[in-house]
Structures are given as C-alpha cells and as structure tokens.
mmCIF file of C-alpha atoms and ligand atoms in Angstrom:
data_model
loop_
_atom_site.group_PDB
_atom_site.id
_atom_site.type_symbol
_atom_site.label_atom_id
_atom_site.label_comp_id
_atom_site.label_asym_id
_atom_site.label_seq_id
_atom_site.Cartn_x
_atom_site.Cartn_y
_atom_site.Cartn_z
ATOM 1 C CA UNK A 1 -12.594 8.294 -12.884
ATOM 2 C CA UNK A 2 -12.593 6.575 -9.514
ATOM 3 C CA UNK A 3 -15.375 7.252 -7.051
ATOM 4 C CA UNK A 4 -14.579 9.360 -4.060
ATOM 5 C CA UNK A 5 -12.972 7.353 -1.280
ATOM 6 C CA UNK A 6 -12.048 8.575 2.136
ATOM 7 C CA UNK A 7 -8.841 7.608 3.858
ATOM 8 C CA UNK A 8 -9.525 8.034 7.539
ATOM 9 C CA UNK A 9 -7.158 7.434 10.351
ATOM 10 C CA UNK A 10 -9.936 6.743 12.826
ATOM 11 C CA UNK A 11 -10.921 3.597 10.915
ATOM 12 C CA UNK A 12 -7.369 2.208 10.967
ATOM 13 C CA UNK A 13 -5.685 -0.174 11.070
ATOM 14 C CA UNK A 14 -6.837 -1.337 7.659
ATOM 15 C CA UNK A 15 -5.955 -4.555 5.834
ATOM 16 C CA UNK A 16 -4.925 -4.627 2.178
ATOM 17 C CA UNK A 17 -4.294 -8.162 0.903
ATOM 18 C CA UNK A 18 -1.759 -8.329 -1.922
ATOM 19 C CA UNK A 19 -3.121 -10.291 -4.883
ATOM 20 C CA UNK A 20 0.445 -11.153 -5.909
ATOM 21 C CA UNK A 21 0.311 -14.135 -3.580
ATOM 22 C CA UNK A 22 -3.060 -15.371 -4.842
ATOM 23 C CA UNK A 23 -3.434 -18.111 -7.440
ATOM 24 C CA UNK A 24 -3.221 -16.174 -10.743
ATOM 25 C CA UNK A 25 -5.598 -18.598 -12.406
ATOM 26 C CA UNK A 26 -8.202 -18.083 -9.714
ATOM 27 C CA UNK A 27 -7.987 -14.416 -8.672
ATOM 28 C CA UNK A 28 -11.738 -13.916 -8.439
ATOM 29 C CA UNK A 29 -12.134 -17.048 -6.322
ATOM 30 C CA UNK A 30 -9.234 -15.856 -4.120
ATOM 31 C CA UNK A 31 -10.988 -12.538 -3.534
ATOM 32 C CA UNK A 32 -14.295 -14.261 -2.818
ATOM 33 C CA UNK A 33 -12.509 -16.571 -0.370
ATOM 34 C CA UNK A 34 -11.763 -13.494 1.778
ATOM 35 C CA UNK A 35 -15.520 -13.142 2.391
ATOM 36 C CA UNK A 36 -15.357 -9.351 2.344
ATOM 37 C CA UNK A 37 -13.000 -9.200 5.325
ATOM 38 C CA UNK A 38 -10.490 -6.982 3.562
ATOM 39 C CA UNK A 39 -10.473 -3.192 3.331
ATOM 40 C CA UNK A 40 -8.534 -2.582 0.102
ATOM 41 C CA UNK A 41 -7.235 -4.845 -2.713
ATOM 42 C CA UNK A 42 -3.495 -4.251 -3.146
ATOM 43 C CA UNK A 43 -2.261 -4.626 -6.732
ATOM 44 C CA UNK A 44 1.487 -4.929 -7.174
ATOM 45 C CA UNK A 45 2.702 -3.689 -10.569
ATOM 46 C CA UNK A 46 6.191 -4.644 -11.628
ATOM 47 C CA UNK A 47 8.070 -3.733 -14.769
ATOM 48 C CA UNK A 48 11.182 -5.975 -14.746
ATOM 49 C CA UNK A 49 13.381 -2.850 -14.461
ATOM 50 C CA UNK A 50 12.670 -1.120 -11.182
ATOM 51 C CA UNK A 51 12.273 -4.594 -9.692
ATOM 52 C CA UNK A 52 13.546 -7.909 -11.058
ATOM 53 C CA UNK A 53 10.082 -9.317 -11.685
ATOM 54 C CA UNK A 54 7.006 -8.800 -13.876
ATOM 55 C CA UNK A 55 3.398 -8.800 -12.783
ATOM 56 C CA UNK A 56 0.167 -7.017 -13.628
ATOM 57 C CA UNK A 57 -0.891 -4.179 -15.880
ATOM 58 C CA UNK A 58 -3.938 -1.896 -16.046
ATOM 59 C CA UNK A 59 -6.038 -4.689 -17.542
ATOM 60 C CA UNK A 60 -6.184 -6.394 -14.173
ATOM 61 C CA UNK A 61 -7.331 -3.204 -12.438
ATOM 62 C CA UNK A 62 -10.045 -2.772 -15.089
ATOM 63 C CA UNK A 63 -11.210 -6.347 -14.619
ATOM 64 C CA UNK A 64 -11.249 -5.982 -10.827
ATOM 65 C CA UNK A 65 -13.308 -2.759 -11.100
ATOM 66 C CA UNK A 66 -15.742 -4.589 -13.322
ATOM 67 C CA UNK A 67 -16.281 -7.511 -10.965
ATOM 68 C CA UNK A 68 -15.652 -5.860 -7.590
ATOM 69 C CA UNK A 69 -16.939 -2.372 -8.330
ATOM 70 C CA UNK A 70 -17.292 -1.364 -4.669
ATOM 71 C CA UNK A 71 -13.736 -2.297 -3.718
ATOM 72 C CA UNK A 72 -10.879 0.122 -3.184
ATOM 73 C CA UNK A 73 -8.096 -0.706 -5.589
ATOM 74 C CA UNK A 74 -4.723 0.217 -4.112
ATOM 75 C CA UNK A 75 -2.165 0.211 -6.899
ATOM 76 C CA UNK A 76 1.545 -0.085 -5.972
ATOM 77 C CA UNK A 77 3.594 0.914 -8.969
ATOM 78 C CA UNK A 78 7.036 -0.668 -8.854
ATOM 79 C CA UNK A 79 8.062 0.751 -12.187
ATOM 80 C CA UNK A 80 10.657 3.117 -13.552
ATOM 81 C CA UNK A 81 9.335 6.431 -14.951
ATOM 82 C CA UNK A 82 5.902 6.038 -13.333
ATOM 83 C CA UNK A 83 4.764 9.177 -15.165
ATOM 84 C CA UNK A 84 4.300 6.981 -18.249
ATOM 85 C CA UNK A 85 1.811 4.787 -16.449
ATOM 86 C CA UNK A 86 -0.463 7.170 -14.556
ATOM 87 C CA UNK A 87 -2.932 7.615 -17.440
ATOM 88 C CA UNK A 88 -3.611 3.910 -18.110
ATOM 89 C CA UNK A 89 -3.981 3.059 -14.403
ATOM 90 C CA UNK A 90 -6.215 6.051 -13.955
ATOM 91 C CA UNK A 91 -8.454 5.065 -16.843
ATOM 92 C CA UNK A 92 -8.531 1.474 -15.559
ATOM 93 C CA UNK A 93 -10.261 2.631 -12.363
ATOM 94 C CA UNK A 94 -7.531 2.739 -9.685
ATOM 95 C CA UNK A 95 -8.549 4.462 -6.483
ATOM 96 C CA UNK A 96 -5.091 4.908 -4.986
ATOM 97 C CA UNK A 97 -1.837 5.077 -6.938
ATOM 98 C CA UNK A 98 1.514 4.907 -5.165
ATOM 99 C CA UNK A 99 4.765 5.612 -6.930
ATOM 100 C CA UNK A 100 8.283 4.960 -5.683
ATOM 101 C CA UNK A 101 10.343 7.977 -4.620
ATOM 102 C CA UNK A 102 13.357 6.228 -6.147
ATOM 103 C CA UNK A 103 11.758 5.667 -9.518
ATOM 104 C CA UNK A 104 11.596 9.197 -10.971
ATOM 105 C CA UNK A 105 13.346 12.549 -10.571
ATOM 106 C CA UNK A 106 9.860 14.102 -10.843
ATOM 107 C CA UNK A 107 8.139 12.725 -7.760
ATOM 108 C CA UNK A 108 6.499 16.066 -6.996
ATOM 109 C CA UNK A 109 5.148 16.433 -10.490
ATOM 110 C CA UNK A 110 3.800 12.873 -10.718
ATOM 111 C CA UNK A 111 2.017 13.175 -7.336
ATOM 112 C CA UNK A 112 0.474 16.450 -8.404
ATOM 113 C CA UNK A 113 -0.760 14.777 -11.544
ATOM 114 C CA UNK A 114 -2.385 11.890 -9.702
ATOM 115 C CA UNK A 115 -4.074 14.339 -7.316
ATOM 116 C CA UNK A 116 -5.218 16.538 -10.195
ATOM 117 C CA UNK A 117 -7.145 13.581 -11.561
ATOM 118 C CA UNK A 118 -9.076 13.178 -8.275
ATOM 119 C CA UNK A 119 -7.273 10.036 -7.145
ATOM 120 C CA UNK A 120 -5.525 9.368 -3.880
ATOM 121 C CA UNK A 121 -1.772 9.653 -4.245
ATOM 122 C CA UNK A 122 0.857 7.637 -2.397
ATOM 123 C CA UNK A 123 4.612 7.625 -2.312
ATOM 124 C CA UNK A 124 6.559 4.393 -1.592
ATOM 125 C CA UNK A 125 9.966 3.941 -0.030
ATOM 126 C CA UNK A 126 12.408 1.044 -0.378
ATOM 127 C CA UNK A 127 14.057 -0.315 2.770
ATOM 128 C CA UNK A 128 17.444 1.163 1.864
ATOM 129 C CA UNK A 129 16.043 4.685 1.183
ATOM 130 C CA UNK A 130 16.195 7.284 3.979
ATOM 131 C CA UNK A 131 12.773 8.441 5.144
ATOM 132 C CA UNK A 132 13.998 12.072 4.826
ATOM 133 C CA UNK A 133 13.533 11.739 1.058
ATOM 134 C CA UNK A 134 9.797 11.983 1.670
ATOM 135 C CA UNK A 135 9.754 15.162 3.692
ATOM 136 C CA UNK A 136 9.406 17.608 0.718
ATOM 137 C CA UNK A 137 6.304 15.811 -0.612
ATOM 138 C CA UNK A 138 4.471 14.885 2.563
ATOM 139 C CA UNK A 139 1.918 17.660 2.120
ATOM 140 C CA UNK A 140 0.972 16.264 -1.318
ATOM 141 C CA UNK A 141 0.225 12.642 -0.354
ATOM 142 C CA UNK A 142 -2.686 10.675 1.039
ATOM 143 C CA UNK A 143 -0.547 7.620 1.728
ATOM 144 C CA UNK A 144 3.022 6.712 2.535
ATOM 145 C CA UNK A 145 3.951 3.120 1.606
ATOM 146 C CA UNK A 146 6.930 1.921 3.635
ATOM 147 C CA UNK A 147 8.505 -1.245 2.202
ATOM 148 C CA UNK A 148 9.531 -3.776 4.805
ATOM 149 C CA UNK A 149 11.098 -6.139 2.243
ATOM 150 C CA UNK A 150 12.982 -5.325 -0.908
ATOM 151 C CA UNK A 151 10.283 -5.007 -3.555
ATOM 152 C CA UNK A 152 9.803 -7.573 -6.265
ATOM 153 C CA UNK A 153 8.547 -10.740 -4.659
ATOM 154 C CA UNK A 154 5.975 -11.956 -2.124
ATOM 155 C CA UNK A 155 6.795 -14.243 0.750
ATOM 156 C CA UNK A 156 10.002 -12.549 1.909
ATOM 157 C CA UNK A 157 11.208 -12.081 5.482
ATOM 158 C CA UNK A 158 10.160 -8.859 7.307
ATOM 159 C CA UNK A 159 13.002 -6.334 7.819
ATOM 160 C CA UNK A 160 12.595 -4.841 11.327
ATOM 161 C CA UNK A 161 15.217 -2.176 10.709
ATOM 162 C CA UNK A 162 12.591 -0.122 8.772
ATOM 163 C CA UNK A 163 10.366 0.330 11.823
ATOM 164 C CA UNK A 164 11.982 3.635 13.007
ATOM 165 C CA UNK A 165 10.793 5.198 9.725
ATOM 166 C CA UNK A 166 7.208 4.860 10.985
ATOM 167 C CA UNK A 167 7.982 6.738 14.148
ATOM 168 C CA UNK A 168 9.555 9.574 12.190
ATOM 169 C CA UNK A 169 6.573 9.752 9.804
ATOM 170 C CA UNK A 170 4.148 9.894 12.756
ATOM 171 C CA UNK A 171 6.134 12.757 14.208
ATOM 172 C CA UNK A 172 6.163 14.761 10.975
ATOM 173 C CA UNK A 173 2.444 14.118 10.460
ATOM 174 C CA UNK A 174 1.648 15.499 13.866
ATOM 175 C CA UNK A 175 4.014 18.466 13.644
ATOM 176 C CA UNK A 176 2.867 19.469 10.181
ATOM 177 C CA UNK A 177 -0.830 18.733 10.960
ATOM 178 C CA UNK A 178 -1.117 16.353 8.007
ATOM 179 C CA UNK A 179 -3.345 13.314 7.671
ATOM 180 C CA UNK A 180 -1.728 10.831 5.321
ATOM 181 C CA UNK A 181 -1.999 7.134 6.195
ATOM 182 C CA UNK A 182 1.089 4.971 6.624
ATOM 183 C CA UNK A 183 1.027 1.634 4.855
ATOM 184 C CA UNK A 184 3.562 -1.095 5.487
ATOM 185 C CA UNK A 185 4.236 -3.698 2.803
ATOM 186 C CA UNK A 186 6.243 -6.904 2.975
ATOM 187 C CA UNK A 187 6.602 -9.864 5.306
ATOM 188 C CA UNK A 188 3.640 -9.001 7.514
ATOM 189 C CA UNK A 189 1.912 -11.785 9.392
ATOM 190 C CA UNK A 190 0.565 -12.853 12.739
ATOM 191 C CA UNK A 191 3.997 -12.732 14.267
ATOM 192 C CA UNK A 192 4.539 -9.005 13.653
ATOM 193 C CA UNK A 193 1.271 -7.140 13.093
ATOM 194 C CA UNK A 194 1.159 -5.907 16.682
ATOM 195 C CA UNK A 195 4.703 -4.589 16.381
ATOM 196 C CA UNK A 196 4.081 -2.752 13.126
ATOM 197 C CA UNK A 197 0.764 -1.227 14.254
ATOM 198 C CA UNK A 198 2.341 -0.112 17.511
ATOM 199 C CA UNK A 199 5.113 1.500 15.473
ATOM 200 C CA UNK A 200 2.542 3.537 13.514
ATOM 201 C CA UNK A 201 1.279 1.405 10.630
ATOM 202 C CA UNK A 202 -2.241 2.359 9.520
ATOM 203 C CA UNK A 203 -2.613 -0.020 6.557
ATOM 204 C CA UNK A 204 -1.208 -3.524 6.609
ATOM 205 C CA UNK A 205 -0.426 -5.127 3.241
ATOM 206 C CA UNK A 206 -0.302 -8.938 3.478
ATOM 207 C CA UNK A 207 0.157 -11.408 0.651
ATOM 208 C CA UNK A 208 1.572 -14.672 1.819
ATOM 209 C CA UNK A 209 -0.025 -14.467 5.235
ATOM 210 C CA UNK A 210 -3.462 -14.325 3.688
ATOM 211 C CA UNK A 211 -3.253 -16.475 0.547
ATOM 212 C CA UNK A 212 -1.027 -19.281 1.840
ATOM 213 C CA UNK A 213 -3.808 -19.951 4.324
ATOM 214 C CA UNK A 214 -6.487 -22.500 3.372
ATOM 215 C CA UNK A 215 -8.961 -20.022 4.908
ATOM 216 C CA UNK A 216 -7.966 -16.504 3.866
ATOM 217 C CA UNK A 217 -10.979 -14.912 5.611
ATOM 218 C CA UNK A 218 -9.908 -16.481 8.925
ATOM 219 C CA UNK A 219 -6.303 -15.350 8.388
ATOM 220 C CA UNK A 220 -7.444 -11.739 7.884
ATOM 221 C CA UNK A 221 -9.775 -11.838 10.897
ATOM 222 C CA UNK A 222 -6.937 -13.078 13.053
ATOM 223 C CA UNK A 223 -4.544 -10.391 11.811
ATOM 224 C CA UNK A 224 -7.188 -7.733 12.421
ATOM 225 C CA UNK A 225 -7.923 -9.043 15.900
ATOM 226 C CA UNK A 226 -4.265 -8.751 16.869
ATOM 227 C CA UNK A 227 -3.837 -5.342 15.219
ATOM 228 C CA UNK A 228 -6.921 -3.859 16.883
ATOM 229 C CA UNK A 229 -5.576 -4.705 20.326
ATOM 230 C CA UNK A 230 -2.859 -2.159 19.804
ATOM 231 C CA UNK A 231 -3.172 1.592 20.222
ATOM 232 C CA UNK A 232 -1.277 3.055 17.297
ATOM 233 C CA UNK A 233 0.114 6.513 16.804
ATOM 234 C CA UNK A 234 -2.670 7.453 14.405
ATOM 235 C CA UNK A 235 -5.398 6.830 16.975
ATOM 236 C CA UNK A 236 -4.513 9.623 19.343
HETATM 237 C C1 LIG B 301 6.522 -6.851 -2.852
HETATM 238 C C2 LIG B 301 5.090 -6.392 -2.890
HETATM 239 C C3 LIG B 301 4.293 -6.789 -1.693
HETATM 240 C C4 LIG B 301 4.303 -8.253 -1.393
HETATM 241 C C5 LIG B 301 3.530 -8.585 -0.154
HETATM 242 O O1 LIG B 301 7.239 -6.303 -3.866
HETATM 243 O O2 LIG B 301 5.032 -4.982 -2.962
HETATM 244 O O3 LIG B 301 2.981 -6.274 -1.785
HETATM 245 O O4 LIG B 301 3.917 -9.016 -2.451
HETATM 246 O O5 LIG B 301 3.612 -9.953 0.044
HETATM 247 P P1 LIG B 301 4.044 -10.637 1.414
HETATM 248 O O6 LIG B 301 3.069 -10.203 2.429
HETATM 249 O O7 LIG B 301 4.032 -12.085 1.080
HETATM 250 O O8 LIG B 301 5.437 -10.110 1.740
HETATM 251 ZN ZN1 LIG B 302 3.000 -3.925 -2.700
#
C-alpha cells in the first residue's frame, strides 16, 4: 500500500509533470533532468477505448516506485470500466488514482473502493462534460482533475472555455467546507499558468511544456515562479 501522503491547499500551486511527453526510452533520465523540481509524477494511463490512444500500465508505476520511492505517483486513468484496474494500480504503488466520471456508471462505488484502500481518490472531467456531474461525489474525493484538452494526447492546445468550471468547484468547496485539490490537465505552459491558477487551479499538470524543453528543471522553475505570483482561490 502507498505511504500516507497529504494533499494540502496551503502548499499549492503544485506541479505534476506528465511523463507522457518524456522520451519513453529514457524515462528515468527525464525524471532526473527535472532535478527534483516537481511535486508529483503524473502517469497517463490510456486503454484505446475511452481515449483513442494507448500508453502505460501498472508495470510503469511499479518501476517508478522502485526507483523513485519518495515520489508521489499521480495516476490518471483514461480507461473504460476503471473498476477493473484499481487493484493492479493499487498493488503497483500508486499514491493517487483519478478515474473519469464519464467512464463508469459506478463512480461513487469506485471512489469508495480507492479510499477504502487508503489511497487518495480523484475524479476527472472531460472538457465537454458539465461540472455538475461531480457534485454528488465531491465529499468523497481528494482531487478533481479538470481536463483542459480532450484526453488522449499530449501537446494539444489549451481550451479556455473550461475555466469557469474551476470557479464553480471553488465555490462548492467553500460552501460545503471540503478540501479537495483542483488539478488542471492539458495544454498548460508559460502562457497560461497565471490564468489557470487565478481561476482556481491547485495542481498544474504539464507534459509538453516541461519535456520539450532542453532544460526541464528550468521550465518547471519558470512555471512555478509565474504561478506563485498569483493568489488563487485555494489560498484564502
Ligand atoms: C492528455 C493527458 C495529459 C497530457 C498533458 O490525455 O491526460 O496529462 O499528456 O500534456 P500537455 O501538457 O502536453 O498537454
Ligand atoms: Zn493526465
């Protein structure tokens, strides 16, 4: 089972580089090239059904936990019937598992299951899905993952029309006295980190912006510098 991790809003904004954009033949080197500047490692799992692409399985999470034991592994399951995959990702050493609200009729049950195993549970939302779909499960989650591109591929253009979802989530979190973090995933970079953090993003996922740089550590530092200049809704 994963070690206890704490998701705290007062340490946000956090940065979670997506390994999907790293050189698959040199993942360990790509992680080392970030010189410890990241907060979480974001692992995008794709099944070729929920999204039109294939990527990693639990073996990668296990290998990451072996070599980077102290790191928080943030698993983003873009798979149909996520209930079939909780067990293997749990055994592999995931710290956070997010499932898509569109991927199962049993969102509530799957989130309960993840929590029952002592992991942090997240629920993810596609750009075309109304944020209201999340309201019934907000009390169950540690993390809301708001997609700002259509899931399946790295390096896509950021969709600004999803930003109002963050405002709504911040409102619900305050009204219901909850403490989940809000993660935004897709198309983030130096040109929009201030906007997304101002809108309420606590955790920034970034693939292309980090790994297309010849100096990933510098790219992260620069994103963090811009993000930290902004007072976000979680900091009040
Ligand atoms: C998309 C993935 C993202 C993505 C991020 O399906 O969930 O994590 O790869 O990459 P960038 O930052 O390049 O959009
Ligand atoms: Zn992702």
